[in-house]
Amino acid sequence: GQQLNQSPQSMFIQEGEDVSMNCTSSSIFNTWLWYKQDPGEGPVLLIALYKAGELTSNGRLTAQFGITRKDSFLNISASIPSDVGIYFCAGLNGGATNKLIFGTGTLLAVQP
Amino acid sequence: GAVVSQHPSRVICKSGTSVKIECRSLDFQATTMFWYRQFPKQSLMLMATSNEGSKATYEQGVEKDKFLINHASLTLSTLTVTSAHPEDSSFYICSAKGLASGSSDTQYFGPGTRLTVL
């Protein structure tokens, strides 16, 4: 099935560092979403973006919906150990099918 | 609000048996439920979309006769893996969308079910 390309694939950082990851697609999406998944759990929604160019924050997290509607980035500031997990972007194509297409994921490891 | 539960959380079965996984929306009515499969170190892949009271729509490459989906009520969808084989071992995650707080397009995910077929 179709997937969005996320980069980097994994990141190993020190506590307190800022993190940036991005997601690109060959297709346009009407909505971009960022999820975090802990091991053995379902994904949890972090941020939803509904308009091209939109910049939205949720605590230490900031995400932007690219102007072209084909990309998005997520920043995490001042990382803490509990930020560890896999981060997925997802695009919603809207319309009759309205399916979520998930990115390939970014594994984040934070060393205290 | 907008809580989705799955049962069981883990299941181990013998090859050739069938396994049923339940997905429930606890505090809202889910007009649409989605079933995803996630293999180790991979992303979530949509298997099928089910609307309450109608047949599920399966993604390309997903066998509808093997993965039976029933969405008989606005709060419950079930996925039955028939004649399971070791290659069906995976993490199955459901999501629900419907009349909940926030955007009606938002999907709320369950905690997942780990299926291991011996």
CSV table of N, CA and C in Angstrom, one decimal, chain B residues 60-112:
chain,number,residue,atom,x,y,z
B,60,GLN,N,-6.4,-3.5,-1.2
B,60,GLN,CA,-5.9,-4.5,-2.2
B,60,GLN,C,-4.9,-5.4,-1.5
B,61,GLY,N,-5.0,-6.7,-1.8
B,61,GLY,CA,-4.1,-7.7,-1.3
B,61,GLY,C,-4.6,-8.3,0.0
B,62,VAL,N,-5.7,-7.8,0.6
B,62,VAL,CA,-6.2,-8.3,1.9
B,62,VAL,C,-7.4,-9.3,1.5
B,63,GLU,N,-7.2,-10.5,2.0
B,63,GLU,CA,-8.3,-11.5,1.6
B,63,GLU,C,-9.5,-11.4,2.5
B,64,LYS,N,-10.6,-11.0,1.9
B,64,LYS,CA,-11.8,-10.8,2.7
B,64,LYS,C,-12.4,-12.1,3.3
B,65,ASP,N,-12.1,-13.2,2.7
B,65,ASP,CA,-12.6,-14.5,3.2
B,65,ASP,C,-11.7,-15.0,4.4
B,66,LYS,N,-10.5,-14.4,4.5
B,66,LYS,CA,-9.6,-14.8,5.6
B,66,LYS,C,-9.8,-13.9,6.8
B,67,PHE,N,-10.0,-12.6,6.5
B,67,PHE,CA,-10.2,-11.6,7.5
B,67,PHE,C,-11.6,-11.1,7.5
B,68,LEU,N,-12.5,-11.8,8.3
B,68,LEU,CA,-13.9,-11.5,8.3
B,68,LEU,C,-14.1,-10.3,9.3
B,69,ILE,N,-14.8,-9.3,8.8
B,69,ILE,CA,-15.1,-8.1,9.6
B,69,ILE,C,-16.6,-7.9,9.7
B,70,ASN,N,-17.0,-7.7,10.9
B,70,ASN,CA,-18.4,-7.5,11.2
B,70,ASN,C,-18.6,-6.2,12.0
B,71,HIS,N,-19.4,-5.3,11.6
B,71,HIS,CA,-19.7,-4.1,12.3
B,71,HIS,C,-21.1,-3.9,12.5
B,72,ALA,N,-21.6,-4.7,13.5
B,72,ALA,CA,-23.1,-4.9,13.6
B,72,ALA,C,-23.7,-3.7,14.4
B,73,SER,N,-22.9,-3.0,15.2
B,73,SER,CA,-23.5,-1.9,16.0
B,73,SER,C,-22.5,-0.7,15.9
B,74,LEU,N,-23.0,0.4,16.4
B,74,LEU,CA,-22.2,1.6,16.3
B,74,LEU,C,-21.1,1.7,17.4
B,75,THR,N,-21.0,0.6,18.2
B,75,THR,CA,-19.9,0.6,19.2
B,75,THR,C,-19.0,-0.6,19.1
B,76,LEU,N,-19.3,-1.5,18.2
B,76,LEU,CA,-18.6,-2.8,18.1
B,76,LEU,C,-18.3,-3.2,16.7
B,77,SER,N,-17.0,-3.5,16.5
B,77,SER,CA,-16.6,-4.2,15.2
B,77,SER,C,-15.7,-5.3,15.6
B,78,THR,N,-15.8,-6.4,14.8
B,78,THR,CA,-15.0,-7.6,15.1
B,78,THR,C,-14.2,-8.0,13.9
B,79,LEU,N,-13.0,-8.5,14.1
B,79,LEU,CA,-12.2,-9.0,13.0
B,79,LEU,C,-11.9,-10.4,13.4
B,80,THR,N,-12.3,-11.3,12.5
B,80,THR,CA,-12.0,-12.8,12.7
B,80,THR,C,-11.0,-13.2,11.7
B,81,VAL,N,-9.8,-13.7,12.2
B,81,VAL,CA,-8.8,-14.3,11.4
B,81,VAL,C,-9.1,-15.7,11.3
B,82,THR,N,-9.5,-16.2,10.1
B,82,THR,CA,-9.9,-17.6,9.9
B,82,THR,C,-8.7,-18.4,9.5
B,83,SER,N,-8.7,-19.6,9.9
B,83,SER,CA,-7.6,-20.6,9.6
B,83,SER,C,-6.2,-19.8,9.7
B,84,ALA,N,-5.9,-19.4,10.8
B,84,ALA,CA,-4.7,-18.6,11.0
B,84,ALA,C,-3.5,-19.4,10.8
B,85,HIS,N,-2.5,-18.7,10.2
B,85,HIS,CA,-1.2,-19.4,10.0
B,85,HIS,C,-0.1,-18.5,10.6
B,86,PRO,N,1.1,-19.0,10.8
B,86,PRO,CA,2.2,-18.2,11.4
B,86,PRO,C,2.4,-16.9,10.7
B,87,GLU,N,2.2,-16.8,9.4
B,87,GLU,CA,2.5,-15.5,8.7
B,87,GLU,C,1.4,-14.5,9.1
B,88,ASP,N,0.3,-14.9,9.7
B,88,ASP,CA,-0.7,-14.0,10.2
B,88,ASP,C,-0.3,-13.3,11.5
B,89,SER,N,0.7,-13.8,12.1
B,89,SER,CA,1.1,-13.3,13.4
B,89,SER,C,1.5,-11.8,13.2
B,90,SER,N,0.9,-10.9,14.0
B,90,SER,CA,1.1,-9.5,13.8
B,90,SER,C,0.4,-8.7,14.9
B,91,PHE,N,0.5,-7.4,14.9
B,91,PHE,CA,-0.2,-6.5,15.8
B,91,PHE,C,-1.3,-5.9,15.0
B,92,TYR,N,-2.5,-6.2,15.5
B,92,TYR,CA,-3.7,-5.8,14.8
B,92,TYR,C,-4.3,-4.6,15.6
B,93,ILE,N,-4.5,-3.5,15.0
B,93,ILE,CA,-5.0,-2.3,15.6
B,93,ILE,C,-6.3,-1.8,14.9
B,94,CYS,N,-7.2,-1.4,15.7
B,94,CYS,CA,-8.4,-0.9,15.2
B,94,CYS,C,-8.5,0.6,15.5
B,95,SER,N,-9.3,1.3,14.7
B,95,SER,CA,-9.5,2.7,15.0
B,95,SER,C,-11.0,3.0,14.7
B,96,ALA,N,-11.5,4.0,15.3
B,96,ALA,CA,-12.9,4.4,15.2
B,96,ALA,C,-13.1,5.8,14.9
B,97,LYS,N,-14.1,6.1,14.1
B,97,LYS,CA,-14.4,7.5,13.7
B,97,LYS,C,-15.9,7.7,13.8
B,98,GLY,N,-16.3,8.8,14.3
B,98,GLY,CA,-17.7,9.0,14.4
B,98,GLY,C,-18.1,10.2,15.2
B,99,LEU,N,-19.2,10.1,15.9
B,99,LEU,CA,-19.8,11.2,16.6
B,99,LEU,C,-19.1,11.4,18.0
B,100,ALA,N,-17.8,11.9,17.9
B,100,ALA,CA,-17.1,12.1,19.1
B,100,ALA,C,-16.7,13.6,19.2
B,101,SER,N,-16.2,14.0,20.3
B,101,SER,CA,-15.7,15.4,20.4
B,101,SER,C,-14.6,15.7,19.4
B,102,GLY,N,-14.5,16.9,19.0
B,102,GLY,CA,-13.5,17.2,18.0
B,102,GLY,C,-13.9,16.9,16.6
B,103,SER,N,-13.0,16.9,15.7
B,103,SER,CA,-13.3,16.7,14.3
B,103,SER,C,-13.9,15.3,14.0
B,104,SER,N,-14.9,15.3,13.2
B,104,SER,CA,-15.6,14.0,12.9
B,104,SER,C,-14.6,13.2,12.0
B,105,ASP,N,-13.5,13.8,11.5
B,105,ASP,CA,-12.6,13.0,10.7
B,105,ASP,C,-11.6,12.3,11.6
B,106,THR,N,-11.5,12.7,12.8
B,106,THR,CA,-10.5,12.1,13.7
B,106,THR,C,-10.7,10.6,13.9
B,107,GLN,N,-9.6,9.8,13.8
B,107,GLN,CA,-9.7,8.4,14.1
B,107,GLN,C,-9.1,8.2,15.5
B,108,TYR,N,-9.7,7.5,16.3
B,108,TYR,CA,-9.2,7.2,17.6
B,108,TYR,C,-8.8,5.7,17.7
B,109,PHE,N,-7.6,5.5,18.1
B,109,PHE,CA,-7.0,4.2,17.9
B,109,PHE,C,-7.2,3.3,19.2
B,110,GLY,N,-7.4,2.0,19.0
B,110,GLY,CA,-7.4,1.1,20.1
B,110,GLY,C,-5.9,0.8,20.5
B,111,PRO,N,-5.8,0.0,21.6
B,111,PRO,CA,-4.4,-0.3,22.1
B,111,PRO,C,-3.8,-1.5,21.4
B,112,GLY,N,-4.5,-2.1,20.4
B,112,GLY,CA,-3.9,-3.2,19.7
B,112,GLY,C,-4.1,-4.5,20.3
